[in-house]
Amino acid sequence: MKIERATLREIPLRLKEFFEISSGGSQDRRVVLLTLEGDGLEGWSECVASADPSYAYETTDTAWHVLTDFILPHVVGRDFSGPDDVLEPVSWIRGHGMAKAAVEMGVWDMAARADGVSLSAKLGGTRAAVPVGVSVGLKPDDDALHEQVAGFLEDGYARVKIKIKPGRDLEMLAGLRERFPDVDFMADANSAYTLDDVERLKEFDALDLMMIEQPLRYDDFLHHARLQERIDTAVCLDESIKSAADTELALELGSCRIINIKPGRVGGLGESRRIHDMMRAEGLAVWCGGMLESGVGRAHNVALASLPGFTLPGDISASTRYWERDIVSPEFTVSEGKMAVPVGPGIGVDVDVERVEALTTRVATFT
Ligand code: OSB
Ligand code: MG
């Protein structure tokens, strides 16, 4: 294969609602889209970096810089065999997994189209529809939270993830549990706690949560292991896991029982699949996280989530949960807790290229 042309674009997309987590928040997403062309094929992907470095060190601007100054100049025009080796010329670049993942994922789309199969099939997906949940941001008060949760349950989501932080945790979750006794809830702290909070975190055990996601520091494996020893609720790691090697460390130490896999965070779909395989071999569950993607990133996520080990509902919500209007058609929908996996070639949805071009605030092209 060869990438003859790469086009990187940034478009602004406004979420329907401000999305707040313990480490920050956003409403105006700066979406970076990559289009690859070669061998008469096209590949689309999205770089999931956020505008600010509150979730990860990468940002829209660092990703743009690393993609345009270091990655794309080294991969465009070179021969490679597929997604597994396209990034070989830039293996010397440390970190910047979200920037790298954009290229790797675009090549997965190209490779699937080359075979005339869906991205799901190309990855080894086994399911036509995947269970999906929704992630609920921090709300100023319980009334607003209960109202939003009730609405999402009406929409049919299979589980509801609640963002928490000190001051908005135990009592808030207990109120939800009382009002919705049978709902599958989980909590995501985005690193808002320390091991000193273990007594409080232990009290979460009474709430019958599916898991608690990333309670401690974004780079801490040891304390997560100490915490998991002391609480019954399963610890799920998000921010901490940036590679299969991190997964090995977490498994060795017992830092978690569940992993939220985001292909951008771990450097691509190939690494996502390796993490999936490692967890599956241990009999542990994974699920696909989200980064408030447009329909392009969502298409990659839903294809990944069709692999057999993604047994827990992902943060893969309907297009209408995020946007007034998505940039792909058909838009992604949820019915009875599931999202259909596109069956067309590659990502299986059409990008509204005209609208994307009209929205583009900056563009870089490589030939
Ligand atoms: O921690 O999973 C997270 C969004 C941005 C950054 C981090 C996270 C999230 C979400 C949203 O929870 C998931 C989604 O895309 O719906
Ligand atoms: Mg998370």
GROMACS .gro file of N, CA and C in nm, residues 274-365:
model
  276
  274ARG      N    1  -0.454  -0.583   2.062
  274ARG     CA    2  -0.360  -0.656   2.147
  274ARG      C    3  -0.404  -0.651   2.294
  275ILE      N    4  -0.449  -0.534   2.337
  275ILE     CA    5  -0.496  -0.520   2.477
  275ILE      C    6  -0.620  -0.607   2.498
  276HIS      N    7  -0.711  -0.602   2.403
  276HIS     CA    8  -0.831  -0.688   2.405
  276HIS      C    9  -0.792  -0.835   2.420
  277ASP      N   10  -0.695  -0.878   2.339
  277ASP     CA   11  -0.654  -1.020   2.341
  277ASP      C   12  -0.591  -1.058   2.475
  278MET      N   13  -0.509  -0.968   2.530
  278MET     CA   14  -0.444  -0.996   2.659
  278MET      C   15  -0.548  -1.009   2.770
  279MET      N   16  -0.643  -0.919   2.770
  279MET     CA   17  -0.747  -0.921   2.875
  279MET      C   18  -0.833  -1.044   2.861
  280ARG      N   19  -0.867  -1.077   2.736
  280ARG     CA   20  -0.952  -1.193   2.710
  280ARG      C   21  -0.883  -1.322   2.756
  281ALA      N   22  -0.753  -1.328   2.733
  281ALA     CA   23  -0.677  -1.447   2.776
  281ALA      C   24  -0.681  -1.462   2.928
  282GLU      N   25  -0.698  -1.351   2.999
  282GLU     CA   26  -0.707  -1.355   3.146
  282GLU      C   27  -0.851  -1.371   3.193
  283GLY      N   28  -0.944  -1.377   3.097
  283GLY     CA   29  -1.085  -1.386   3.134
  283GLY      C   30  -1.141  -1.255   3.186
  284LEU      N   31  -1.077  -1.143   3.147
  284LEU     CA   32  -1.123  -1.012   3.195
  284LEU      C   33  -1.192  -0.935   3.083
  285ALA      N   34  -1.284  -0.849   3.123
  285ALA     CA   35  -1.365  -0.776   3.026
  285ALA      C   36  -1.303  -0.644   2.986
  286VAL      N   37  -1.329  -0.603   2.865
  286VAL     CA   38  -1.295  -0.467   2.820
  286VAL      C   39  -1.420  -0.403   2.760
  287TRP      N   40  -1.412  -0.272   2.745
  287TRP     CA   41  -1.517  -0.200   2.675
  287TRP      C   42  -1.453  -0.083   2.604
  288CYS      N   43  -1.524  -0.029   2.507
  288CYS     CA   44  -1.469   0.079   2.425
  288CYS      C   45  -1.511   0.214   2.480
  289GLY      N   46  -1.413   0.295   2.517
  289GLY     CA   47  -1.441   0.429   2.567
  289GLY      C   48  -1.463   0.527   2.453
  290GLY      N   49  -1.490   0.651   2.489
  290GLY     CA   50  -1.512   0.754   2.388
  290GLY      C   51  -1.442   0.882   2.423
  291MET      N   52  -1.420   0.966   2.324
  291MET     CA   53  -1.358   1.098   2.344
  291MET      C   54  -1.444   1.205   2.279
  292LEU      N   55  -1.577   1.188   2.291
  292LEU     CA   56  -1.671   1.286   2.234
  292LEU      C   57  -1.644   1.303   2.084
  293GLU      N   58  -1.626   1.190   2.017
  293GLU     CA   59  -1.591   1.192   1.875
  293GLU      C   60  -1.708   1.235   1.786
  294SER      N   61  -1.670   1.280   1.669
  294SER     CA   62  -1.768   1.295   1.561
  294SER      C   63  -1.799   1.154   1.509
  295GLY      N   64  -1.886   1.147   1.411
  295GLY     CA   65  -1.924   1.018   1.354
  295GLY      C   66  -1.806   0.940   1.296
  296VAL      N   67  -1.700   1.010   1.257
  296VAL     CA   68  -1.584   0.940   1.200
  296VAL      C   69  -1.515   0.857   1.308
  297GLY      N   70  -1.485   0.918   1.421
  297GLY     CA   71  -1.423   0.843   1.531
  297GLY      C   72  -1.518   0.738   1.586
  298ARG      N   73  -1.645   0.770   1.591
  298ARG     CA   74  -1.744   0.675   1.643
  298ARG      C   75  -1.749   0.548   1.557
  299ALA      N   76  -1.736   0.566   1.426
  299ALA     CA   77  -1.738   0.450   1.335
  299ALA      C   78  -1.623   0.356   1.366
  300HIS      N   79  -1.506   0.412   1.395
  300HIS     CA   80  -1.392   0.327   1.432
  300HIS      C   81  -1.420   0.257   1.565
  301ASN      N   82  -1.477   0.332   1.661
  301ASN     CA   83  -1.502   0.274   1.793
  301ASN      C   84  -1.603   0.159   1.788
  302VAL      N   85  -1.708   0.177   1.710
  302VAL     CA   86  -1.812   0.073   1.707
  302VAL      C   87  -1.759  -0.052   1.636
  303ALA      N   88  -1.670  -0.031   1.537
  303ALA     CA   89  -1.609  -0.148   1.470
  303ALA      C   90  -1.520  -0.223   1.569
  304LEU      N   91  -1.439  -0.149   1.645
  304LEU     CA   92  -1.354  -0.212   1.746
  304LEU      C   93  -1.438  -0.288   1.849
  305ALA      N   94  -1.547  -0.226   1.891
  305ALA     CA   95  -1.632  -0.285   1.996
  305ALA      C   96  -1.704  -0.411   1.949
  306SER      N   97  -1.695  -0.441   1.819
  306SER     CA   98  -1.759  -0.564   1.770
  306SER      C   99  -1.671  -0.687   1.791
  307LEU      N  100  -1.548  -0.667   1.842
  307LEU     CA  101  -1.463  -0.781   1.877
  307LEU      C  102  -1.525  -0.854   1.998
  308PRO      N  103  -1.501  -0.985   2.008
  308PRO     CA  104  -1.576  -1.066   2.106
  308PRO      C  105  -1.552  -1.032   2.253
  309GLY      N  106  -1.435  -0.974   2.286
  309GLY     CA  107  -1.407  -0.947   2.427
  309GLY      C  108  -1.467  -0.818   2.480
  310PHE      N  109  -1.524  -0.738   2.390
  310PHE     CA  110  -1.588  -0.612   2.433
  310PHE      C  111  -1.728  -0.643   2.486
  311THR      N  112  -1.731  -0.711   2.600
  311THR     CA  113  -1.858  -0.763   2.651
  311THR      C  114  -1.937  -0.659   2.730
  312LEU      N  115  -1.870  -0.553   2.774
  312LEU     CA  116  -1.940  -0.450   2.852
  312LEU      C  117  -1.980  -0.334   2.760
  313PRO      N  118  -2.092  -0.268   2.790
  313PRO     CA  119  -2.136  -0.156   2.706
  313PRO      C  120  -2.032  -0.045   2.697
  314GLY      N  121  -2.010   0.007   2.579
  314GLY     CA  122  -1.911   0.113   2.557
  314GLY      C  123  -1.969   0.252   2.574
  315ASP      N  124  -1.877   0.350   2.582
  315ASP     CA  125  -1.920   0.492   2.576
  315ASP      C  126  -1.934   0.529   2.429
  316ILE      N  127  -2.027   0.463   2.364
  316ILE     CA  128  -2.048   0.484   2.220
  316ILE      C  129  -2.195   0.521   2.207
  317SER      N  130  -2.224   0.649   2.213
  317SER     CA  131  -2.363   0.691   2.218
  317SER      C  132  -2.409   0.741   2.081
  318ALA      N  133  -2.539   0.763   2.071
  318ALA     CA  134  -2.597   0.805   1.943
  318ALA      C  135  -2.544   0.942   1.901
  319SER      N  136  -2.540   0.966   1.771
  319SER     CA  137  -2.496   1.097   1.720
  319SER      C  138  -2.572   1.211   1.789
  320THR      N  139  -2.702   1.190   1.812
  320THR     CA  140  -2.785   1.297   1.870
  320THR      C  141  -2.752   1.323   2.018
  321ARG      N  142  -2.677   1.233   2.082
  321ARG     CA  143  -2.637   1.260   2.221
  321ARG      C  144  -2.532   1.372   2.224
  322TYR      N  145  -2.459   1.384   2.113
  322TYR     CA  146  -2.351   1.481   2.108
  322TYR      C  147  -2.384   1.606   2.023
  323TRP      N  148  -2.438   1.581   1.903
  323TRP     CA  149  -2.444   1.686   1.801
  323TRP      C  150  -2.585   1.716   1.753
  324GLU      N  151  -2.607   1.841   1.718
  324GLU     CA  152  -2.731   1.877   1.646
  324GLU      C  153  -2.734   1.800   1.514
  325ARG      N  154  -2.616   1.793   1.453
  325ARG     CA  155  -2.605   1.723   1.326
  325ARG      C  156  -2.465   1.664   1.318
  326ASP      N  157  -2.456   1.536   1.290
  326ASP     CA  158  -2.325   1.470   1.279
  326ASP      C  159  -2.267   1.498   1.140
  327ILE      N  160  -2.142   1.459   1.119
  327ILE     CA  161  -2.079   1.482   0.988
  327ILE      C  162  -2.079   1.355   0.903
  328VAL      N  163  -2.146   1.250   0.952
  328VAL     CA  164  -2.157   1.128   0.871
  328VAL      C  165  -2.302   1.092   0.850
  329SER      N  166  -2.325   1.015   0.744
  329SER     CA  167  -2.458   0.958   0.726
  329SER      C  168  -2.443   0.812   0.686
  330PRO      N  169  -2.532   0.722   0.732
  330PRO     CA  170  -2.635   0.761   0.829
  330PRO      C  171  -2.573   0.794   0.964
  331GLU      N  172  -2.645   0.872   1.047
  331GLU     CA  173  -2.598   0.901   1.182
  331GLU      C  174  -2.607   0.773   1.266
  332PHE      N  175  -2.535   0.772   1.376
  332PHE     CA  176  -2.539   0.656   1.465
  332PHE      C  177  -2.658   0.665   1.560
  333THR      N  178  -2.729   0.554   1.573
  333THR     CA  179  -2.849   0.551   1.658
  333THR      C  180  -2.838   0.435   1.757
  334VAL      N  181  -2.920   0.445   1.861
  334VAL     CA  182  -2.923   0.342   1.966
  334VAL      C  183  -3.065   0.291   1.979
  335SER      N  184  -3.076   0.160   1.985
  335SER     CA  185  -3.208   0.101   2.005
  335SER      C  186  -3.194  -0.019   2.098
  336GLU      N  187  -3.276  -0.020   2.201
  336GLU     CA  188  -3.272  -0.128   2.302
  336GLU      C  189  -3.132  -0.156   2.351
  337GLY      N  190  -3.058  -0.048   2.379
  337GLY     CA  191  -2.926  -0.063   2.439
  337GLY      C  192  -2.816  -0.104   2.344
  338LYS      N  193  -2.846  -0.106   2.214
  338LYS     CA  194  -2.744  -0.151   2.119
  338LYS      C  195  -2.727  -0.053   2.003
  339MET      N  196  -2.609  -0.059   1.945
  339MET     CA  197  -2.581   0.017   1.823
  339MET      C  198  -2.540  -0.081   1.715
  340ALA      N  199  -2.598  -0.064   1.596
  340ALA     CA  200  -2.565  -0.152   1.484
  340ALA      C  201  -2.424  -0.120   1.435
  341VAL      N  202  -2.349  -0.223   1.400
  341VAL     CA  203  -2.215  -0.207   1.345
  341VAL      C  204  -2.230  -0.190   1.194
  342PRO      N  205  -2.177  -0.079   1.137
  342PRO     CA  206  -2.193  -0.060   0.992
  342PRO      C  207  -2.136  -0.179   0.913
  343VAL      N  208  -2.203  -0.212   0.802
  343VAL     CA  209  -2.162  -0.329   0.725
  343VAL      C  210  -2.096  -0.293   0.591
  344GLY      N  211  -2.104  -0.166   0.552
  344GLY     CA  212  -2.042  -0.125   0.425
  344GLY      C  213  -1.891  -0.132   0.434
  345PRO      N  214  -1.822  -0.116   0.320
  345PRO     CA  215  -1.675  -0.123   0.320
  345PRO      C  216  -1.612  -0.018   0.412
  346GLY      N  217  -1.504  -0.055   0.479
  346GLY     CA  218  -1.434   0.039   0.567
  346GLY      C  219  -1.520   0.080   0.685
  347ILE      N  220  -1.514   0.209   0.719
  347ILE     CA  221  -1.590   0.256   0.835
  347ILE      C  222  -1.741   0.248   0.810
  348GLY      N  223  -1.780   0.234   0.684
  348GLY     CA  224  -1.920   0.201   0.655
  348GLY      C  225  -2.020   0.314   0.668
  349VAL      N  226  -1.971   0.435   0.687
  349VAL     CA  227  -2.059   0.552   0.685
  349VAL      C  228  -1.998   0.654   0.589
  350ASP      N  229  -2.083   0.740   0.533
  350ASP     CA  230  -2.033   0.841   0.440
  350ASP      C  231  -2.007   0.972   0.512
  351VAL      N  232  -1.889   1.027   0.490
  351VAL     CA  233  -1.857   1.158   0.549
  351VAL      C  234  -1.917   1.266   0.459
  352ASP      N  235  -1.980   1.363   0.522
  352ASP     CA  236  -2.035   1.477   0.448
  352ASP      C  237  -1.919   1.572   0.416
  353VAL      N  238  -1.849   1.538   0.306
  353VAL     CA  239  -1.724   1.609   0.274
  353VAL      C  240  -1.748   1.758   0.247
  354GLU      N  241  -1.859   1.787   0.182
  354GLU     CA  242  -1.889   1.928   0.152
  354GLU      C  243  -1.902   2.010   0.280
  355ARG      N  244  -1.973   1.952   0.376
  355ARG     CA  245  -1.991   2.024   0.503
  355ARG      C  246  -1.858   2.034   0.576
  356VAL      N  247  -1.781   1.926   0.574
  356VAL     CA  248  -1.650   1.928   0.640
  356VAL      C  249  -1.564   2.038   0.578
  357GLU      N  250  -1.563   2.044   0.446
  357GLU     CA  251  -1.481   2.148   0.380
  357GLU      C  252  -1.530   2.287   0.416
  358ALA      N  253  -1.661   2.302   0.423
  358ALA     CA  254  -1.716   2.434   0.456
  358ALA      C  255  -1.680   2.474   0.599
  359LEU      N  256  -1.667   2.377   0.688
  359LEU     CA  257  -1.638   2.405   0.830
  359LEU      C  258  -1.489   2.419   0.858
  360THR      N  259  -1.406   2.376   0.763
  360THR     CA  260  -1.261   2.365   0.790
  360THR      C  261  -1.199   2.500   0.826
  361THR      N  262  -1.128   2.500   0.942
  361THR     CA  263  -1.060   2.622   0.986
  361THR      C  264  -0.911   2.620   0.952
  362ARG      N  265  -0.855   2.499   0.938
  362ARG     CA  266  -0.718   2.490   0.885
  362ARG      C  267  -0.699   2.354   0.820
  363VAL      N  268  -0.608   2.355   0.722
  363VAL     CA  269  -0.587   2.233   0.645
  363VAL      C  270  -0.439   2.220   0.613
  364ALA      N  271  -0.389   2.097   0.613
  364ALA     CA  272  -0.251   2.071   0.572
  364ALA      C  273  -0.255   1.950   0.479
  365THR      N  274  -0.188   1.962   0.364
  365THR     CA  275  -0.192   1.854   0.267
  365THR      C  276  -0.051   1.803   0.239
   0.00000   0.00000   0.00000
